[in-house]
């Protein structure tokens, strides 16, 4: 696996997110209240809202535009809503965060 550094976990506030721009897509990187990190495509499946600006709760994020709730673990819309975003592989190595370049290439190819 080819990992690309994207910053430090301290760059992301607890229950917050940061947007990382790559040549292929924008990625939303989230930090839960348990200090877990998750990375998903920064585009709500409903109307393309910026998920990185949403409200993080548990292992989900609520889109700031129309309140769709997206699982940070699976990328799927929760509740009655249907749709999903891509989940990007992320690694936390002693606070340094890395995303898998292969997963970005696979996402761009689909």
C-alpha angles and dihedrals in degrees: 000000000000109000123198120203115238103172143278127313088237088067088069117067120228107274088010142103145216129208117232118197118213129175088255104042148330115271125203112214115198135193117205127209086260090058092249116146125217132179125204137160108285094233127092111229090227106060103341097264118173103261091191087070093052131102116269117216124167106321095331138082127211114219112241093223108054106358098251110162116224126192111236089206100051104015090231126135112249130218119015094337121100128210140071145219129218119272114220120209111246132182130200110206107183091318097318112115125216133179124208110250090204091061090053092051091049091050092050092049095055 
